[in-house]
Amino acid sequence: MAKAVFITRKIPDIGIRMLKERGYEVDVNLKDSVLSQKQIIKSLKKKTYDAVLVLLTDRVDSAIFNVAPSVKIYANCAAGYDNIDIIEAKKRGITVTNAPAPLATEAVAEHVIALMFALATRIVEADKFVRRGKYKKWLPMNFMGINLAGKTLGLIGAGRIGERVARLASGLGLKVIYYDVIRNERIEKECGVAYYNSIEELLQKADVVSLHVPLLDSTRHLINEKRLLLMKPTSFLVNTSRGPVVDEKALEKALRKKIIRGAALDVFEFEPKVTPGLKKMDNVVLTPHIASAEGEARNQMAEIAAQNIIDFFENGKPGNIVNP
Ligand code: GLV
């Protein structure tokens, strides 16, 4: 009998097509909105599904596992997988996979560079200024920014995305330093990136801090009031990892008190809500979790997620298992 797959939200066609072409029965939630956990449960009760392809906005935990005992694999169409209780899944013998697409790594890394430059050159602020009709005369001292070449970029996390950011930033003339629990000797050797074994020291040294860690108990509020106080008053914080890695209230306070110079956020602690104070600040750049939103990258993510399901059922060896 054909295996049945539920997809919680429309993903790029390629992923759906791959499953259908291999004979899978595929049901897709075609509403262009996030399904609540209740709605996912309702959908999963309708049929005996074998696999579910989920998105980062879907909370997958015991409540879901309980109603769908036939589902043996949850394939997350994202690199991060903090939306899934992988420990509980493991206990139940359920496989969880993620989709670390190389093109998405590139897209996120390039978004980080764009955010850094947006802060340093004040592009968003200046754009608003022009649109509001405030550009009446040229002024020699208007919108003074800073050059990033020669400045120090501090990466917290040097996995796939952190490494790519390190390579791009080194090429642009920034001095790159990093902290990670696992050392990345490749970037040390190939790009002259310096390893710091203390987050605190890195924060004191960096002109721009960019976060590239997964959301774990140990990384929740990794950037908190105490650590923000260590940063230079001229420095910027960039977060494209997961919102709760930064204590958003502490960040708002640090920006208000000029403890740091600015911040760019693609992810938010209470996504999609944004701490209201941040929206009012000109030295803050906000994007709606779009760092990997590049056409080919999103296709590749859908392909990887679909392939993980296909491999799980057809050879028992899906790539990207995150709860081995
Ligand atoms: C996006 O945030 C992802 O984890 O792929």
Coordinates of C-alpha atoms and ligand atoms in Angstrom, one line a residue:
M1 CA 0.0 0.0 0.0
A2 CA 1.2 3.5 -0.8
K3 CA 2.7 5.4 2.1
A4 CA 0.8 8.5 3.1
V5 CA 2.6 11.8 3.8
F6 CA 1.0 14.9 5.3
I7 CA 2.7 18.2 4.5
T8 CA 1.6 20.9 7.0
R9 CA 1.9 23.8 4.6
K10 CA 2.6 24.4 0.9
I11 CA 6.3 24.0 0.1
P12 CA 8.0 24.4 -3.2
D13 CA 6.4 22.1 -5.8
I14 CA 9.6 20.1 -6.3
G15 CA 9.3 18.4 -2.9
I16 CA 5.7 17.5 -3.4
R17 CA 6.4 16.2 -6.9
M18 CA 9.3 14.1 -5.8
L19 CA 7.1 12.3 -3.3
K20 CA 4.2 11.8 -5.7
E21 CA 6.4 10.5 -8.5
R22 CA 7.7 7.8 -6.1
G23 CA 4.1 6.8 -5.5
Y24 CA 3.5 8.4 -2.1
E25 CA 0.0 9.6 -1.3
V26 CA 0.5 13.3 -0.4
D27 CA -1.9 15.6 1.4
V28 CA -0.9 19.2 1.6
N29 CA -2.4 21.9 3.8
L30 CA -3.0 24.4 1.0
K31 CA -4.1 27.2 3.3
D32 CA -1.4 29.9 3.2
S33 CA -1.3 30.0 7.0
V34 CA 0.4 28.2 9.8
L35 CA -1.6 25.4 11.2
S36 CA -2.0 25.5 15.0
Q37 CA -1.1 22.4 16.9
K38 CA -4.8 21.7 17.2
Q39 CA -5.3 21.9 13.5
I40 CA -2.3 19.6 12.8
I41 CA -3.8 17.1 15.2
K42 CA -7.2 17.4 13.5
S43 CA -5.5 16.7 10.1
L44 CA -3.5 13.8 11.4
K45 CA -6.6 12.2 12.8
K46 CA -8.3 12.1 9.4
K47 CA -6.0 9.4 8.0
T48 CA -3.3 6.9 8.9
Y49 CA -0.2 8.8 7.9
D50 CA 3.3 7.3 7.7
A51 CA 5.3 10.5 7.5
V52 CA 4.8 14.2 8.1
L53 CA 6.8 17.0 6.5
V54 CA 6.8 19.9 8.9
L55 CA 7.9 23.5 8.9
L56 CA 9.8 25.5 11.6
T57 CA 6.5 27.1 12.7
D58 CA 5.0 23.7 13.6
R59 CA 5.3 22.6 17.2
V60 CA 5.8 18.9 17.2
D61 CA 5.7 17.1 20.5
S62 CA 3.9 14.4 22.5
A63 CA 0.5 15.9 21.8
I64 CA 1.2 15.2 18.1
F65 CA 3.0 11.9 18.6
N66 CA 0.0 10.6 20.7
V67 CA -2.6 11.1 18.0
A68 CA -0.5 9.8 15.1
P69 CA 1.2 6.5 16.3
S70 CA 1.6 5.4 12.7
V71 CA 3.9 8.3 11.8
K72 CA 7.5 7.1 11.8
I73 CA 9.3 10.1 10.5
Y74 CA 9.0 13.9 10.8
A75 CA 11.0 15.6 8.2
N76 CA 11.6 19.2 9.1
C77 CA 11.9 21.5 6.1
A78 CA 14.5 23.7 7.9
A79 CA 18.0 23.5 9.1
G80 CA 17.0 24.3 12.7
Y81 CA 14.8 21.8 14.5
D82 CA 14.0 23.3 17.9
N83 CA 10.3 23.1 17.0
I84 CA 10.5 19.3 17.4
D85 CA 10.8 17.5 20.7
I86 CA 13.6 15.2 19.4
I87 CA 14.2 13.5 22.8
E88 CA 10.5 12.4 23.1
A89 CA 10.6 11.3 19.4
K90 CA 13.7 9.2 20.1
K91 CA 12.0 7.6 23.1
R92 CA 9.1 6.6 20.8
G93 CA 11.4 5.3 18.0
I94 CA 10.4 8.2 15.7
T95 CA 13.0 9.5 13.3
V96 CA 13.4 13.3 12.9
T97 CA 15.4 14.8 10.0
N98 CA 16.3 18.4 9.1
A99 CA 17.1 20.0 5.8
P100 CA 20.5 21.8 5.9
A101 CA 20.5 22.9 2.3
P102 CA 23.9 24.3 1.0
L103 CA 22.1 27.0 -0.9
A104 CA 20.3 28.0 2.2
T105 CA 23.6 28.2 4.1
E106 CA 24.8 30.6 1.3
A107 CA 21.5 32.6 1.5
V108 CA 21.7 33.1 5.3
A109 CA 25.4 34.0 5.2
E110 CA 24.7 36.6 2.5
H111 CA 21.8 37.9 4.5
V112 CA 24.1 38.3 7.5
I113 CA 26.5 40.3 5.4
A114 CA 23.7 42.4 4.1
L115 CA 22.4 43.1 7.6
M116 CA 25.9 44.1 8.8
F117 CA 26.3 46.5 6.0
A118 CA 22.8 47.9 6.5
L119 CA 23.7 48.7 10.0
A120 CA 27.1 50.1 9.2
T121 CA 26.0 52.3 6.3
R122 CA 22.5 53.1 7.7
I123 CA 20.8 52.2 4.5
V124 CA 17.3 51.4 6.0
E125 CA 17.3 54.7 8.0
A126 CA 18.4 56.7 5.0
D127 CA 15.8 55.1 2.7
K128 CA 13.0 56.0 5.1
F129 CA 14.4 59.5 5.3
V130 CA 14.2 59.9 1.5
R131 CA 10.8 58.3 1.2
R132 CA 9.4 60.6 3.9
G133 CA 10.4 63.6 1.8
K134 CA 13.0 64.8 4.3
Y135 CA 15.9 65.0 1.8
K136 CA 15.8 68.8 1.2
K137 CA 19.5 69.5 0.8
W138 CA 22.8 67.6 0.8
L139 CA 24.7 67.8 4.1
P140 CA 28.3 66.8 4.5
M141 CA 27.6 65.3 7.9
N142 CA 24.3 63.5 7.2
F143 CA 23.9 59.8 8.0
M144 CA 27.5 59.2 8.9
G145 CA 28.2 55.4 8.9
I146 CA 31.2 53.3 9.5
N147 CA 33.5 51.3 7.3
L148 CA 33.5 47.6 8.1
A149 CA 36.9 46.8 6.5
G150 CA 39.5 46.4 9.3
K151 CA 36.8 46.0 11.9
T152 CA 36.4 42.8 14.0
L153 CA 33.5 40.4 13.4
G154 CA 32.9 38.0 16.3
L155 CA 31.0 34.9 15.4
I156 CA 29.3 32.8 18.1
G157 CA 29.0 29.5 16.4
A158 CA 31.2 28.4 13.4
G159 CA 29.2 25.5 11.9
R160 CA 28.0 25.6 8.3
I161 CA 26.6 29.1 8.3
G162 CA 29.1 30.6 10.7
E163 CA 31.9 29.2 8.5
R164 CA 30.4 30.7 5.3
V165 CA 30.0 34.1 7.0
A166 CA 33.6 33.9 8.2
R167 CA 34.8 33.3 4.6
L168 CA 32.7 36.1 3.1
A169 CA 33.6 38.6 5.8
S170 CA 37.3 37.7 5.6
G171 CA 37.1 38.4 1.9
L172 CA 35.6 41.8 2.6
G173 CA 38.5 42.8 4.8
L174 CA 37.1 42.2 8.2
K175 CA 39.1 40.5 10.9
V176 CA 37.1 37.5 12.0
I177 CA 37.2 35.8 15.4
Y178 CA 34.9 33.0 16.7
Y179 CA 33.7 31.1 19.7
D180 CA 32.2 27.6 19.4
V181 CA 32.0 24.5 21.6
I182 CA 33.5 22.7 18.7
R183 CA 36.6 24.2 17.1
N184 CA 36.6 24.8 13.4
E185 CA 40.2 24.5 12.4
R186 CA 39.4 24.8 8.7
I187 CA 38.5 28.5 9.0
E188 CA 41.5 29.1 11.3
K189 CA 43.9 27.6 8.7
E190 CA 42.2 28.8 5.5
C191 CA 41.0 32.2 6.5
G192 CA 43.2 33.2 9.5
V193 CA 40.1 33.3 11.8
A194 CA 41.1 33.4 15.4
Y195 CA 39.5 31.1 18.0
Y196 CA 38.4 32.4 21.4
N197 CA 37.5 30.0 24.1
S198 CA 35.5 32.6 26.0
I199 CA 32.3 34.3 24.8
E200 CA 32.9 37.1 27.2
E201 CA 36.3 37.9 25.6
L202 CA 34.9 37.7 22.1
L203 CA 32.1 40.1 23.1
Q204 CA 34.7 42.6 24.4
K205 CA 36.7 42.5 21.3
A206 CA 34.1 42.4 18.4
D207 CA 32.8 45.4 16.5
V208 CA 30.0 43.2 15.1
V209 CA 28.7 40.1 16.8
S210 CA 26.8 37.6 14.7
L211 CA 25.0 34.5 16.2
H212 CA 25.1 31.1 14.6
V213 CA 24.1 28.6 17.2
P214 CA 21.1 26.3 17.4
L215 CA 18.4 27.0 20.0
L216 CA 19.2 24.6 22.9
D217 CA 18.7 25.0 26.7
S218 CA 22.3 26.1 26.8
T219 CA 21.9 28.8 24.2
R220 CA 18.6 30.3 25.3
H221 CA 19.3 33.9 26.3
L222 CA 23.0 33.3 25.5
I223 CA 23.0 37.1 24.8
N224 CA 21.6 38.5 28.0
E225 CA 21.9 41.8 30.0
K226 CA 25.2 40.8 31.5
R227 CA 26.8 39.9 28.2
L228 CA 25.4 42.9 26.4
L229 CA 27.2 45.0 28.9
L230 CA 30.5 43.5 27.8
M231 CA 30.0 44.7 24.2
K232 CA 31.6 47.9 22.9
P233 CA 29.3 51.0 22.8
T234 CA 30.1 51.2 19.1
S235 CA 29.2 47.6 18.3
F236 CA 26.4 45.9 16.4
L237 CA 24.6 42.6 17.1
V238 CA 23.2 40.5 14.3
N239 CA 20.9 37.5 14.9
T240 CA 19.8 35.2 12.1
S241 CA 19.9 32.0 14.3
R242 CA 16.8 31.7 16.6
G243 CA 15.1 34.5 18.4
P244 CA 15.3 33.1 22.0
V245 CA 19.1 33.1 21.8
V246 CA 18.8 36.8 22.6
D247 CA 16.9 38.2 25.6
E248 CA 15.0 40.7 23.5
K249 CA 14.0 42.8 26.5
A250 CA 17.6 43.1 27.6
L251 CA 18.5 44.0 24.0
E252 CA 15.9 46.7 23.8
K253 CA 17.2 48.1 27.1
A254 CA 20.9 48.0 25.9
L255 CA 20.0 49.8 22.7
R256 CA 17.9 52.4 24.6
K257 CA 20.8 53.0 27.0
K258 CA 23.4 53.0 24.1
I259 CA 25.2 50.1 25.6
I260 CA 25.6 49.0 22.0
R261 CA 25.2 50.9 18.8
G262 CA 22.7 48.9 16.8
A263 CA 21.2 45.5 16.1
A264 CA 19.8 43.6 13.1
L265 CA 17.4 40.8 13.7
D266 CA 15.9 38.3 11.3
V267 CA 14.5 36.2 14.2
F268 CA 12.6 37.1 17.3
E269 CA 12.1 35.8 20.8
F270 CA 8.3 35.7 20.5
E271 CA 8.1 35.3 16.7
P272 CA 6.2 36.6 14.8
K273 CA 5.8 39.3 17.6
V274 CA 8.6 41.8 17.9
T275 CA 9.3 43.7 21.1
P276 CA 7.5 47.0 20.3
G277 CA 10.4 49.3 21.5
L278 CA 12.7 47.8 18.9
K279 CA 10.4 48.8 16.0
K280 CA 10.7 52.4 17.1
M281 CA 14.5 52.5 16.9
D282 CA 16.3 53.8 13.9
N283 CA 19.5 51.9 14.7
V284 CA 17.6 48.5 14.5
V285 CA 17.1 46.6 11.2
L286 CA 14.3 44.0 11.2
T287 CA 13.6 41.3 8.7
P288 CA 10.8 38.7 9.0
H289 CA 12.8 35.4 9.2
I290 CA 13.8 35.5 5.6
A291 CA 17.5 34.9 5.7
S292 CA 17.1 31.7 3.7
A293 CA 14.4 33.0 1.5
E294 CA 16.1 32.5 -1.8
G295 CA 14.3 30.6 -4.6
E296 CA 16.8 27.9 -5.3
A297 CA 17.6 27.6 -1.6
R298 CA 14.0 27.0 -0.7
N299 CA 13.7 24.4 -3.5
Q300 CA 16.7 22.6 -2.2
M301 CA 15.3 22.5 1.3
A302 CA 12.0 21.0 0.0
E303 CA 14.0 18.5 -2.0
I304 CA 16.1 17.4 0.9
A305 CA 13.1 17.1 3.2
A306 CA 11.2 15.0 0.6
Q307 CA 14.4 12.9 -0.1
N308 CA 14.8 12.2 3.6
I309 CA 11.2 10.7 3.7
I310 CA 11.9 8.7 0.5
D311 CA 15.2 7.3 1.8
F312 CA 13.6 6.5 5.2
F313 CA 11.1 4.2 3.6
E314 CA 13.1 2.9 0.7
N315 CA 16.5 2.2 2.1
G316 CA 16.1 2.9 5.8
K317 CA 19.0 5.4 5.7
P318 CA 17.7 9.0 5.4
G319 CA 20.3 11.6 5.6
N320 CA 20.2 14.4 8.2
I321 CA 18.8 12.4 11.1
V322 CA 18.9 14.7 14.1
N323 CA 17.9 12.2 16.8
P324 CA 20.2 9.2 16.0
Ligands
GLV1 C1 15.5 28.6 9.0 O1 15.4 29.3 10.0 C2 16.0 27.3 9.1 O2 16.3 26.8 10.2 O3 16.2 26.6 8.0

